[in-house]
Short mmCIF file of C-alpha atoms in Angstrom, two decimals:
data_model
loop_
_atom_site.label_atom_id
_atom_site.label_comp_id
_atom_site.label_asym_id
_atom_site.label_seq_id
_atom_site.Cartn_x
_atom_site.Cartn_y
_atom_site.Cartn_z
CA MET A 200 84.79 -26.78 -63.27
CA ALA A 201 81.69 -28.79 -63.36
CA ALA A 202 82.56 -30.50 -60.07
CA VAL A 203 83.30 -27.19 -58.48
CA ASP A 204 79.97 -25.83 -59.65
CA LYS A 205 78.11 -28.83 -58.22
CA THR A 206 79.83 -28.41 -54.88
CA GLY A 207 78.99 -24.72 -54.69
CA SER A 208 75.37 -25.32 -55.60
CA SER A 209 75.02 -28.08 -53.00
CA SER A 210 76.50 -25.87 -50.28
CA SER A 211 74.13 -23.03 -51.13
CA ILE A 212 71.15 -25.37 -50.96
CA SER A 213 72.20 -26.61 -47.53
CA ASN A 214 72.52 -23.04 -46.32
CA ILE A 215 68.99 -22.27 -47.50
CA ASN A 216 67.64 -25.31 -45.73
CA ASN A 217 69.38 -24.34 -42.51
CA ASN A 218 67.93 -20.84 -42.67
CA THR A 219 64.42 -22.23 -43.25
CA GLN A 220 64.74 -24.55 -40.26
CA GLU A 221 65.85 -21.68 -38.07
CA ILE A 222 62.85 -19.63 -39.16
CA ARG A 223 60.51 -22.49 -38.37
CA ASN A 224 62.10 -22.95 -34.98
CA GLY A 225 61.68 -19.24 -34.30
CA GLU A 226 58.01 -19.38 -35.29
CA ASP A 227 57.45 -22.35 -32.99
CA ASP A 228 59.05 -20.50 -30.12
CA ASP A 229 56.81 -17.47 -30.75
CA LEU A 230 53.72 -19.69 -30.87
CA TRP A 231 54.52 -21.33 -27.57
CA SER A 232 55.34 -18.00 -26.02
CA SER A 233 52.00 -16.56 -27.10
CA ILE A 234 50.13 -19.58 -25.74
CA LEU A 235 51.94 -19.36 -22.41
CA SER A 236 51.33 -15.64 -22.13
CA GLU A 237 47.62 -16.13 -22.92
CA VAL A 238 47.31 -18.80 -20.25
CA THR A 239 49.08 -16.55 -17.78
CA THR A 240 46.77 -13.67 -18.62
CA HIS A 241 43.67 -15.83 -18.20
CA SER A 242 44.89 -17.15 -14.88
CA ARG A 243 45.44 -13.62 -13.64
CA SER A 244 42.09 -12.41 -14.98
CA LYS A 245 39.98 -15.00 -13.23
CA LEU A 246 37.01 -13.65 -11.34
CA PRO A 247 38.02 -12.95 -7.76
CA SER A 248 36.32 -14.87 -5.02
CA GLY A 249 35.13 -13.65 -1.65
CA LYS A 250 33.11 -10.66 -2.85
CA ASN A 251 30.24 -9.70 -0.52
CA VAL A 252 26.98 -7.79 -0.65
CA PHE A 253 25.80 -6.70 2.79
CA VAL A 254 22.10 -5.67 2.88
CA MET A 255 20.42 -3.62 5.61
CA GLY A 256 16.95 -2.15 5.99
CA GLU A 257 13.66 -2.23 7.86
CA ASP A 258 11.48 -5.29 8.21
CA GLY A 259 9.08 -5.66 5.29
CA ALA A 260 11.15 -3.51 2.93
CA GLY A 261 11.70 -6.43 0.53
CA LYS A 262 15.37 -7.24 1.16
CA THR A 263 15.07 -11.03 0.97
CA THR A 264 12.71 -10.94 -2.00
CA LEU A 265 15.06 -8.68 -3.94
CA LEU A 266 18.16 -10.81 -3.31
CA ALA A 267 16.23 -13.99 -4.09
CA ARG A 268 15.24 -12.50 -7.44
CA LEU A 269 18.91 -11.75 -8.20
CA GLN A 270 19.63 -15.36 -7.34
CA GLY A 271 16.88 -16.50 -9.72
CA ILE A 272 14.40 -17.71 -7.10
CA GLU A 273 10.81 -16.55 -7.39
CA GLU A 274 9.72 -17.39 -3.84
CA TYR A 275 11.99 -17.50 -0.84
CA MET A 276 11.20 -18.01 2.83
CA LYS A 277 12.34 -15.11 4.97
CA GLY A 278 14.63 -15.93 7.87
CA ARG A 279 15.62 -14.26 11.10
CA GLY A 280 18.80 -12.69 12.39
CA LEU A 281 21.36 -12.92 9.59
CA GLU A 282 20.42 -14.56 6.28
CA TYR A 283 22.81 -15.85 3.66
CA LEU A 284 22.15 -16.04 -0.07
CA TYR A 285 24.35 -15.93 -3.14
CA PHE A 286 24.10 -15.26 -6.84
CA ASN A 287 26.31 -16.43 -9.66
CA VAL A 288 28.54 -14.16 -11.73
CA HIS A 289 29.66 -15.28 -15.17
CA ASP A 290 32.43 -13.80 -17.31
CA GLU A 291 31.71 -14.72 -20.94
CA ASP A 292 35.14 -13.65 -22.21
CA ILE A 293 37.12 -16.13 -20.13
CA ASP A 294 34.17 -18.47 -19.44
CA ASP A 295 34.68 -18.19 -15.71
CA HIS A 296 32.17 -18.34 -12.87
CA ALA A 297 32.21 -16.88 -9.40
CA ARG A 298 29.81 -16.86 -6.48
CA CYS A 299 28.95 -13.52 -4.91
CA ASN A 300 27.97 -13.77 -1.25
CA ALA A 301 24.89 -11.91 -0.08
CA TRP A 302 24.23 -11.25 3.61
CA ILE A 303 20.91 -9.84 4.85
CA LEU A 304 20.76 -8.32 8.32
CA ASP A 305 17.46 -8.46 10.19
CA GLY A 306 15.48 -5.24 10.46
CA ASP A 307 15.48 -5.42 14.25
CA LEU A 308 18.38 -3.53 15.80
CA TYR A 309 18.63 -6.30 18.36
CA HIS A 310 20.45 -8.37 15.72
CA LYS A 311 23.00 -5.74 14.66
CA GLY A 312 25.72 -7.61 16.54
CA LEU A 313 25.51 -10.38 13.92
CA GLN A 314 27.48 -8.23 11.48
CA LYS A 315 30.69 -9.78 12.79
CA PHE A 316 29.78 -13.11 11.19
CA ALA A 317 29.55 -11.54 7.73
CA LEU A 318 32.07 -8.68 7.74
CA SER A 319 35.61 -8.58 9.04
CA ALA A 320 38.70 -6.47 8.63
CA SER A 321 39.97 -8.88 5.97
CA ASN A 322 36.94 -8.79 3.64
CA ILE A 323 35.62 -5.27 4.21
CA ARG A 324 37.57 -4.10 1.13
CA ASP A 325 35.61 -6.55 -1.04
CA THR A 326 32.17 -5.55 0.27
CA LEU A 327 29.34 -3.51 -1.23
CA ALA A 328 26.95 -2.10 1.38
CA VAL A 329 23.28 -1.88 0.38
CA LEU A 330 20.57 0.13 2.14
CA VAL A 331 17.01 -0.89 1.23
CA VAL A 332 14.04 1.44 1.82
CA ASP A 333 10.34 0.90 1.17
CA MET A 334 8.68 3.36 -1.21
CA ALA A 335 5.26 2.07 -0.18
CA ARG A 336 5.97 3.86 3.13
CA PRO A 337 7.84 7.00 2.02
CA TRP A 338 7.52 8.65 5.43
CA THR A 339 10.03 6.09 6.77
CA VAL A 340 12.64 6.51 4.02
CA LEU A 341 14.88 9.21 5.47
CA ASP A 342 14.87 7.88 9.02
CA SER A 343 15.69 4.39 7.76
CA LEU A 344 18.65 5.63 5.71
CA GLN A 345 20.10 7.59 8.59
CA LYS A 346 19.59 4.78 11.10
CA TRP A 347 21.21 1.98 9.09
CA SER A 348 24.06 4.12 7.79
CA SER A 349 24.89 4.96 11.41
CA VAL A 350 24.78 1.26 12.34
CA PHE A 351 27.17 0.38 9.52
CA ARG A 352 29.52 3.26 10.29
CA GLU A 353 29.71 2.30 13.97
CA TYR A 354 30.61 -1.26 13.04
CA ILE A 355 33.39 -0.16 10.65
CA ASP A 356 34.84 2.07 13.36
CA LYS A 357 35.01 -0.93 15.72
CA LEU A 358 36.94 -3.07 13.22
CA LYS A 359 40.67 -3.21 13.82
CA ILE A 360 41.68 -1.86 10.43
CA PRO A 361 45.09 -0.19 10.14
CA PRO A 362 44.83 3.57 9.55
CA GLU A 363 46.87 3.28 6.34
CA GLU A 364 44.40 0.78 4.91
CA ILE A 365 41.43 2.94 5.88
CA LYS A 366 42.97 5.92 4.09
CA GLU A 367 43.61 3.79 1.05
CA MET A 368 40.00 2.61 1.00
CA GLU A 369 38.70 6.18 1.34
CA HIS A 370 41.05 7.38 -1.40
CA ARG A 371 39.95 4.61 -3.74
CA LEU A 372 36.26 5.49 -3.20
CA LEU A 373 37.03 9.15 -3.78
CA ARG A 374 38.82 8.40 -7.07
CA GLN A 375 35.95 6.24 -8.27
CA PHE A 376 33.50 9.02 -7.54
CA GLN A 377 35.56 11.73 -9.23
CA GLU A 378 36.50 9.67 -12.29
CA TYR A 379 32.97 8.73 -13.25
CA THR A 380 32.09 9.52 -16.84
CA ASP A 381 28.84 9.04 -18.68
CA PRO A 382 28.88 5.91 -20.84
CA GLY A 383 29.29 6.52 -24.57
CA GLU A 384 26.93 5.54 -27.31
CA ASP A 385 29.14 2.60 -28.33
CA LEU A 386 27.63 -0.45 -26.65
CA GLY A 387 30.11 -2.88 -28.19
CA THR A 388 32.68 -2.54 -25.42
CA PRO A 389 33.98 -5.76 -23.84
CA GLN A 390 32.14 -7.11 -20.85
CA ARG A 391 35.10 -6.78 -18.51
CA ARG A 392 37.60 -4.04 -18.13
CA ASN A 393 41.30 -4.70 -18.48
CA THR A 394 42.52 -5.90 -15.08
CA SER A 395 45.88 -4.25 -15.50
CA LEU A 396 44.22 -0.87 -15.88
CA GLN A 397 42.19 -1.45 -12.73
CA GLU A 398 45.26 -2.08 -10.61
CA GLU A 399 47.13 0.96 -11.84
CA GLU A 400 46.21 4.35 -10.47
CA ASP A 401 45.49 7.05 -12.94
CA GLU A 402 47.53 10.13 -12.15
CA THR A 403 45.35 12.47 -14.17
CA VAL A 404 44.02 15.57 -12.47
CA VAL A 405 40.36 15.38 -11.39
CA LEU A 406 37.97 18.13 -10.44
CA PRO A 407 37.44 18.86 -6.74
CA LEU A 408 34.29 17.71 -4.99
CA GLY A 409 31.31 19.97 -4.71
CA GLU A 410 29.55 21.17 -1.60
CA ASN A 411 27.99 18.45 0.62
CA THR A 412 29.61 15.78 -1.54
CA LEU A 413 31.18 12.68 0.01
CA THR A 414 31.26 14.28 3.44
CA HIS A 415 30.75 10.81 5.00
CA ASN A 416 33.38 8.66 3.30
CA LEU A 417 33.12 5.14 4.76
CA GLY A 418 35.72 3.66 2.44
CA VAL A 419 33.10 1.10 1.33
CA PRO A 420 30.94 1.61 -1.77
CA LEU A 421 27.31 2.21 -0.86
CA LEU A 422 24.13 1.51 -2.85
CA VAL A 423 20.63 2.76 -1.93
CA ILE A 424 17.73 0.69 -3.32
CA CYS A 425 14.13 1.91 -3.19
CA THR A 426 11.83 -1.11 -3.46
CA LYS A 427 8.08 -1.38 -4.18
CA CYS A 428 8.06 1.60 -6.52
CA ASP A 429 4.88 0.24 -8.07
CA ALA A 430 3.11 1.64 -4.96
CA ILE A 431 3.57 5.19 -6.26
CA SER A 432 0.26 5.02 -8.14
CA ALA A 433 -1.49 3.85 -4.96
CA LEU A 434 -0.01 6.79 -3.03
CA GLU A 435 -1.45 9.14 -5.62
CA LYS A 436 -4.95 7.69 -5.31
CA GLU A 437 -5.19 6.98 -1.60
CA HIS A 438 -3.06 9.72 -0.02
CA ASP A 439 -3.29 12.47 -2.68
CA TYR A 440 0.44 12.47 -3.48
CA ARG A 441 1.44 14.61 -6.44
CA ASP A 442 4.53 14.80 -8.64
CA GLU A 443 6.07 17.47 -6.44
CA HIS A 444 5.83 15.14 -3.43
CA PHE A 445 7.76 12.42 -5.26
CA ASP A 446 10.31 14.99 -6.45
CA PHE A 447 10.63 16.19 -2.86
CA ILE A 448 11.29 12.62 -1.66
CA GLN A 449 13.78 12.00 -4.45
CA SER A 450 15.69 15.20 -3.71
CA HIS A 451 16.21 14.22 -0.06
CA ILE A 452 17.31 10.70 -0.98
CA ARG A 453 19.77 12.05 -3.56
CA ARG A 454 21.23 14.47 -1.05
CA PHE A 455 21.83 11.58 1.32
CA CYS A 456 23.48 9.57 -1.48
CA LEU A 457 25.64 12.56 -2.37
CA GLN A 458 26.97 12.77 1.19
CA TYR A 459 27.97 9.09 1.21
CA GLY A 460 28.96 8.83 -2.45
CA ALA A 461 26.22 6.24 -2.95
CA ALA A 462 24.31 5.16 -6.03
CA LEU A 463 20.49 5.15 -6.18
CA VAL A 464 18.19 2.63 -7.86
CA TYR A 465 14.37 2.50 -7.88
CA THR A 466 13.16 -1.08 -8.31
CA SER A 467 9.90 -3.02 -8.46
CA ILE A 468 9.72 -6.80 -8.17
CA LYS A 469 6.06 -6.78 -9.13
CA GLU A 470 6.65 -4.91 -12.39
CA ASN A 471 10.24 -6.20 -12.88
CA LYS A 472 11.71 -2.71 -13.09
CA ASN A 473 15.48 -2.15 -12.98
CA ILE A 474 16.20 -5.67 -11.69
CA ASP A 475 18.59 -6.49 -14.52
CA LEU A 476 20.16 -3.04 -14.25
CA LEU A 477 20.73 -3.58 -10.53
CA TYR A 478 22.51 -6.88 -11.11
CA LYS A 479 24.81 -5.38 -13.72
CA TYR A 480 25.64 -2.41 -11.51
CA ILE A 481 26.54 -4.70 -8.59
CA VAL A 482 28.94 -6.81 -10.67
CA TYR A 483 30.36 -3.59 -12.14
CA ARG A 484 31.25 -2.25 -8.69
CA LEU A 485 32.56 -5.55 -7.32
CA TYR A 486 34.16 -7.27 -10.32
CA GLY A 487 34.98 -4.39 -12.67
CA PHE A 488 32.63 -5.35 -15.48
CA SER A 489 31.91 -2.64 -18.01
CA PHE A 490 28.69 -0.71 -17.41
CA ASN A 491 26.92 1.16 -20.18
CA PHE A 492 23.69 2.35 -18.61
CA PRO A 493 23.27 6.12 -18.27
CA ALA A 494 21.48 7.85 -15.43
CA GLN A 495 17.65 7.81 -15.51
CA VAL A 496 15.70 10.62 -13.88
CA VAL A 497 12.69 11.04 -16.16
CA GLU A 498 10.40 8.30 -14.88
CA LYS A 499 9.54 8.83 -11.23
CA ASP A 500 9.23 5.08 -10.54
CA ALA A 501 12.41 3.94 -12.38
CA VAL A 502 15.13 6.33 -11.20
CA PHE A 503 18.77 5.29 -11.51
CA ILE A 504 21.68 7.52 -10.46
CA PRO A 505 25.17 5.96 -10.50
CA SER A 506 27.78 7.04 -8.01
CA GLY A 507 29.68 10.11 -9.22
CA TRP A 508 26.98 11.41 -11.59
CA ASP A 509 24.94 13.60 -9.25
CA ASN A 510 25.62 17.04 -7.82
CA GLU A 511 23.72 19.88 -6.14
CA LYS A 512 22.84 21.62 -9.42
CA LYS A 513 21.21 18.50 -10.83
CA ILE A 514 19.22 18.05 -7.64
CA GLY A 515 18.12 21.67 -7.88
CA ILE A 516 16.30 20.89 -11.13
CA LEU A 517 13.74 18.98 -9.10
CA HIS A 518 12.99 22.10 -7.06
CA GLU A 519 11.79 23.93 -10.16
CA ASN A 520 8.67 21.74 -10.24
CA PHE A 521 7.63 22.66 -6.69
CA GLN A 522 4.39 24.62 -6.49
CA THR A 523 3.22 24.36 -2.90
CA LEU A 524 6.45 22.99 -1.40
CA LYS A 525 9.83 24.53 -0.75
CA ALA A 526 13.25 22.92 -0.97
CA GLU A 527 14.11 23.92 2.59
CA ASP A 528 10.95 22.36 4.07
CA SER A 529 11.47 19.64 6.62
CA PHE A 530 10.96 16.12 5.35
CA GLU A 531 8.87 15.14 8.39
CA ASP A 532 6.55 18.14 7.94
CA VAL A 533 5.79 17.40 4.29
CA ILE A 534 5.80 13.59 4.10
CA ILE A 535 3.49 12.84 7.01
CA LYS A 536 2.50 9.38 8.08
CA PRO A 537 -1.23 8.96 7.43
CA PRO A 538 -3.48 8.15 10.38
CA VAL A 539 -3.86 4.47 11.05
CA ARG A 540 -7.38 3.18 10.55
CA LYS A 541 -8.28 1.12 13.56
CA PHE A 542 -10.40 -1.86 12.74
CA VAL A 543 -12.75 -2.65 15.61
CA HIS A 544 -12.99 -6.37 16.00
CA GLU A 545 -16.10 -7.46 17.82
CA LYS A 546 -15.29 -9.71 20.71
CA GLU A 547 -16.78 -13.13 20.50
CA ILE A 548 -19.31 -13.71 23.24
CA VAL A 549 -19.15 -17.20 24.64
CA ALA A 550 -22.34 -18.34 26.33
CA GLU A 551 -21.84 -20.02 29.66
CA ASP A 552 -23.26 -23.36 30.55
CA ASP A 553 -27.01 -23.53 31.11
CA GLN A 554 -26.73 -25.02 34.59
CA VAL A 555 -24.24 -22.38 35.69
CA PHE A 556 -26.50 -19.62 34.38
CA LEU A 557 -29.53 -21.06 36.19
CA ILE A 558 -27.63 -21.38 39.47
CA LYS A 559 -26.57 -17.72 39.25
CA LEU A 560 -30.11 -16.67 38.45
CA GLN A 561 -31.44 -18.67 41.38
CA SER A 562 -29.01 -17.01 43.76
CA LEU A 563 -30.01 -13.56 42.52
CA LEU A 564 -33.71 -14.30 42.92
CA ALA A 565 -33.15 -15.60 46.43
CA LYS A 566 -31.57 -12.30 47.48
CA GLN A 567 -34.47 -10.16 46.18
CA PRO A 568 -37.57 -9.49 48.40
CA PRO A 569 -40.82 -11.28 47.45
CA VAL A 570 -43.02 -9.47 44.96
CA ALA A 571 -46.81 -9.90 44.39
CA ALA A 572 -47.65 -12.12 41.46
CA GLY A 573 -50.02 -9.59 39.84
CA ARG A 574 -51.53 -6.14 40.28
CA PRO A 575 -55.29 -5.75 40.96
CA VAL A 576 -57.22 -4.22 38.18
CA ASP A 577 -59.53 -1.29 38.98
CA ALA A 578 -62.66 -1.75 36.94
CA SER A 579 -63.83 1.79 37.64
CA ASN A 580 -60.98 3.26 35.58
CA ARG A 581 -61.65 1.00 32.68
CA VAL A 582 -62.97 2.59 29.50
CA PRO A 583 -65.91 0.49 28.30
CA GLY A 584 -65.81 -0.66 24.75
CA SER A 585 -69.48 -1.67 24.47
CA PRO A 586 -71.96 0.28 22.31
CA ARG A 587 -73.81 3.26 23.72
CA THR A 588 -76.87 2.58 25.87
CA PRO A 589 -79.93 4.76 26.46
CA ASN A 590 -79.00 5.12 30.17
CA ARG A 591 -75.95 7.34 29.43
CA SER A 592 -76.34 10.99 30.17
CA GLY A 593 -76.38 13.59 27.47
CA THR A 594 -73.24 15.29 28.75
CA THR A 595 -71.23 12.10 28.50
CA ASN A 596 -72.49 11.43 25.01
CA VAL A 597 -71.68 14.92 23.81
CA ALA A 598 -68.16 14.74 25.21
CA SER A 599 -67.47 11.42 23.52
CA VAL A 600 -68.69 12.47 20.08
CA THR A 601 -65.84 12.96 17.58
CA PRO A 602 -66.11 13.83 13.88
CA ILE A 603 -66.52 10.64 11.88
CA PRO A 604 -65.68 10.69 8.19
CA SER A 605 -68.71 10.05 6.02
CA GLY A 606 -68.83 6.69 4.38
CA THR A 607 -67.16 4.91 7.30
CA LYS A 608 -70.07 4.79 9.80
CA LYS A 609 -73.10 2.66 8.98
CA ILE A 610 -76.40 3.97 10.33
CA ASP A 611 -78.81 1.29 11.41
CA PRO A 612 -82.41 2.59 11.23
CA ASN A 613 -83.71 -0.34 13.35
CA MET A 614 -81.47 0.52 16.32
CA LYS A 615 -83.54 1.59 19.35
CA ALA A 616 -82.33 4.68 21.11
CA GLY A 617 -83.66 7.27 23.52
CA THR A 618 -84.77 10.73 22.64
CA THR A 619 -81.57 12.17 23.99
CA SER A 620 -79.42 10.00 21.74
CA GLU A 621 -81.52 10.79 18.71
CA GLY A 622 -81.36 14.48 19.52
CA VAL A 623 -77.60 14.27 19.67
CA LEU A 624 -77.51 12.61 16.26
CA ALA A 625 -79.80 15.25 14.84
CA ASN A 626 -77.57 18.05 16.15
CA PHE A 627 -74.54 16.26 14.73
CA PHE A 628 -75.99 15.98 11.24
CA ASN A 629 -77.26 19.57 11.37
CA SER A 630 -73.76 20.76 12.18
CA LEU A 631 -72.42 18.85 9.18
CA LEU A 632 -75.00 20.42 6.92
CA SER A 633 -74.22 23.92 8.16
CA LYS A 634 -70.40 23.58 7.68
CA LYS A 635 -70.12 21.57 4.49
CA THR A 636 -72.07 21.49 1.29
CA GLY A 637 -72.78 18.00 0.03
CA SER A 638 -73.20 16.89 -3.55
CA PRO A 639 -76.78 16.28 -4.73
CA GLY A 640 -77.91 12.68 -4.37
CA SER A 641 -79.36 10.50 -7.02
CA GLY A 642 -82.73 9.64 -5.56
CA GLY A 643 -84.09 8.34 -2.31
CA SER A 644 -85.57 4.97 -1.55
CA ALA A 645 -88.07 3.69 0.97
CA PRO A 646 -87.42 4.87 4.49
CA GLY A 647 -87.50 1.37 5.94
CA GLY A 648 -84.98 -0.36 3.77
CA GLY A 649 -83.65 2.68 1.95
CA GLY A 650 -81.65 3.91 4.92
CA GLY A 651 -79.88 0.62 5.28
CA ASN A 652 -79.21 0.36 1.55
CA LEU A 653 -78.00 3.93 1.42
CA SER A 654 -75.60 3.58 4.29
CA GLY A 655 -74.34 0.27 2.96
CA SER A 656 -73.68 1.68 -0.48
CA ALA A 657 -72.00 4.71 0.99
CA LYS A 658 -69.79 2.49 3.12
CA LYS A 659 -68.95 0.30 0.18
CA SER A 660 -68.14 3.06 -2.26
CA GLY A 661 -66.57 5.43 0.28
CA GLN A 662 -68.67 8.42 -0.99
CA ARG A 663 -70.30 11.12 1.15
CA LEU A 664 -74.01 11.14 1.89
CA GLY A 665 -76.09 13.43 -0.30
CA LEU A 666 -78.16 16.33 1.07
CA THR A 667 -81.46 14.66 0.20
CA ASP A 668 -80.55 11.42 1.96
CA VAL A 669 -79.39 13.20 5.09
CA GLN A 670 -82.55 15.33 5.25
CA ALA A 671 -84.69 12.21 4.90
CA GLU A 672 -82.85 10.57 7.76
CA LEU A 673 -83.37 13.59 9.98
CA ASP A 674 -87.08 13.59 9.25
CA ARG A 675 -87.27 9.92 10.09
CA ILE A 676 -85.50 10.43 13.41
CA SER A 677 -87.74 13.36 14.37
CA SER A 678 -90.91 11.37 13.65
CA LYS A 679 -89.62 8.30 15.45
CA PRO A 680 -90.59 9.39 19.01
CA GLU A 681 -94.23 9.85 18.03
CA ILE A 682 -94.41 6.31 16.61
CA GLU A 683 -92.78 4.84 19.71
CA ALA A 684 -95.16 6.72 21.96
CA SER A 685 -98.22 5.27 20.19
CA SER A 686 -96.93 1.70 19.88
CA PRO A 687 -93.82 1.05 21.98
CA THR A 688 -93.77 -2.70 21.38
CA SER A 689 -94.37 -2.66 17.64
CA PRO A 690 -91.42 -2.43 15.30
CA THR A 691 -90.83 0.81 13.53
CA SER A 692 -92.36 1.20 10.12
CA PRO A 693 -91.93 3.86 7.49
CA THR A 694 -94.49 6.66 7.36
CA PRO A 695 -95.95 8.27 4.26
CA ALA A 696 -94.15 11.46 5.15
CA ASP A 697 -90.83 9.64 5.11
CA GLY A 698 -91.50 8.12 1.78
CA ASP A 699 -92.54 11.48 0.39
CA ALA A 700 -89.42 13.03 1.80
CA SER A 701 -87.24 10.41 0.26
#
């Protein structure tokens, strides 16, 4: 019995050991299977290569600067024709890198034929088209959008793409537009979407498109970027733009985006606005990364409207702020290009050689007739500047007499003059006495030297002659002929009457 019991116990132990080994083998198989499936999943979820960003716009709109900033370069030399840049894309979940190609078409329509070197029928499905407009020149925005969208549409029509593939591309763009939903508040979503969900079509029913929505379906996702939005403040100061003007511009741009199913982003390199948002939206549309940024329409210089969010009713909200404008006004009639200020540059005058100038002058002088060296001077017409003489007639002296302000003419009592001249002076002083009333003088002095002292003091101080001094001078002049008649050769001397008068 004991032997039998030992045999039974040993057999049961061996069975237990066999079962344990089988369990371990099963666990090992599951572990290897999970590792292989994870590797397979990672290999399938690698970032796809060959994605393209094709940029179009006017010269000076900032296309190269914007793409260089996405690449991480602060300064980049602009090229001509067709430029090529790239920027790196990194998936943190699988630690994978990819290079996104960026092609920039020159703003001159002469180079539009270079599109064939960047886009083909094989890679058009993996392309994001970008239209860049300059907000520093808002009057060019609408024309630029229409021009470059027509250029891109004409090129797609020339590509030899099978009709079935074109319909598939248009249908995919339509589904992306209709299935857009606002991002939730949970920001902890994974960076990339599940690739299996991207490849499968969702058969859920979606709402129909609104009026004027996706009427121009190119089959290629489109992105409109407004650069230099920091110039909005300058437009307000220099060109008297108001909020309703910027709302009017935004409404027309959003209507264009609605027709093409495009997204809209306002950016500023100078102020670093929406640059990071732009990068994340590009990798979201090309690589399927999750995107958690909602639409932004509050700030007029940082607008962001993702594709599928907008509609006519939301655009109509902008029209409520119009005061002097109307929604149906023409864009060209409201946003007018300001007059160009012409700067007049003075032409530089280059002096010719001295010898050349002298030769020309000599030839001109030789052709002219000889001219007299000077003109004879007629002495009879000359106005003499010498002092008056006794030989002048009374009529001439009277005609030449002009009122002389007192205090500016010095009277010399020793000056010899004729009776006619002295009579003229007497009449002149009498006329002054009859018209004006002088201030009383302080006191006279001797006739001989007093007259000279009086006139000198009056000239020095600039005061008028007093009545007493003038009367004394008149008396002296009237008595002067009698003295000259008695002694013509003797110098004049004061009389007792003059001294009494003074």
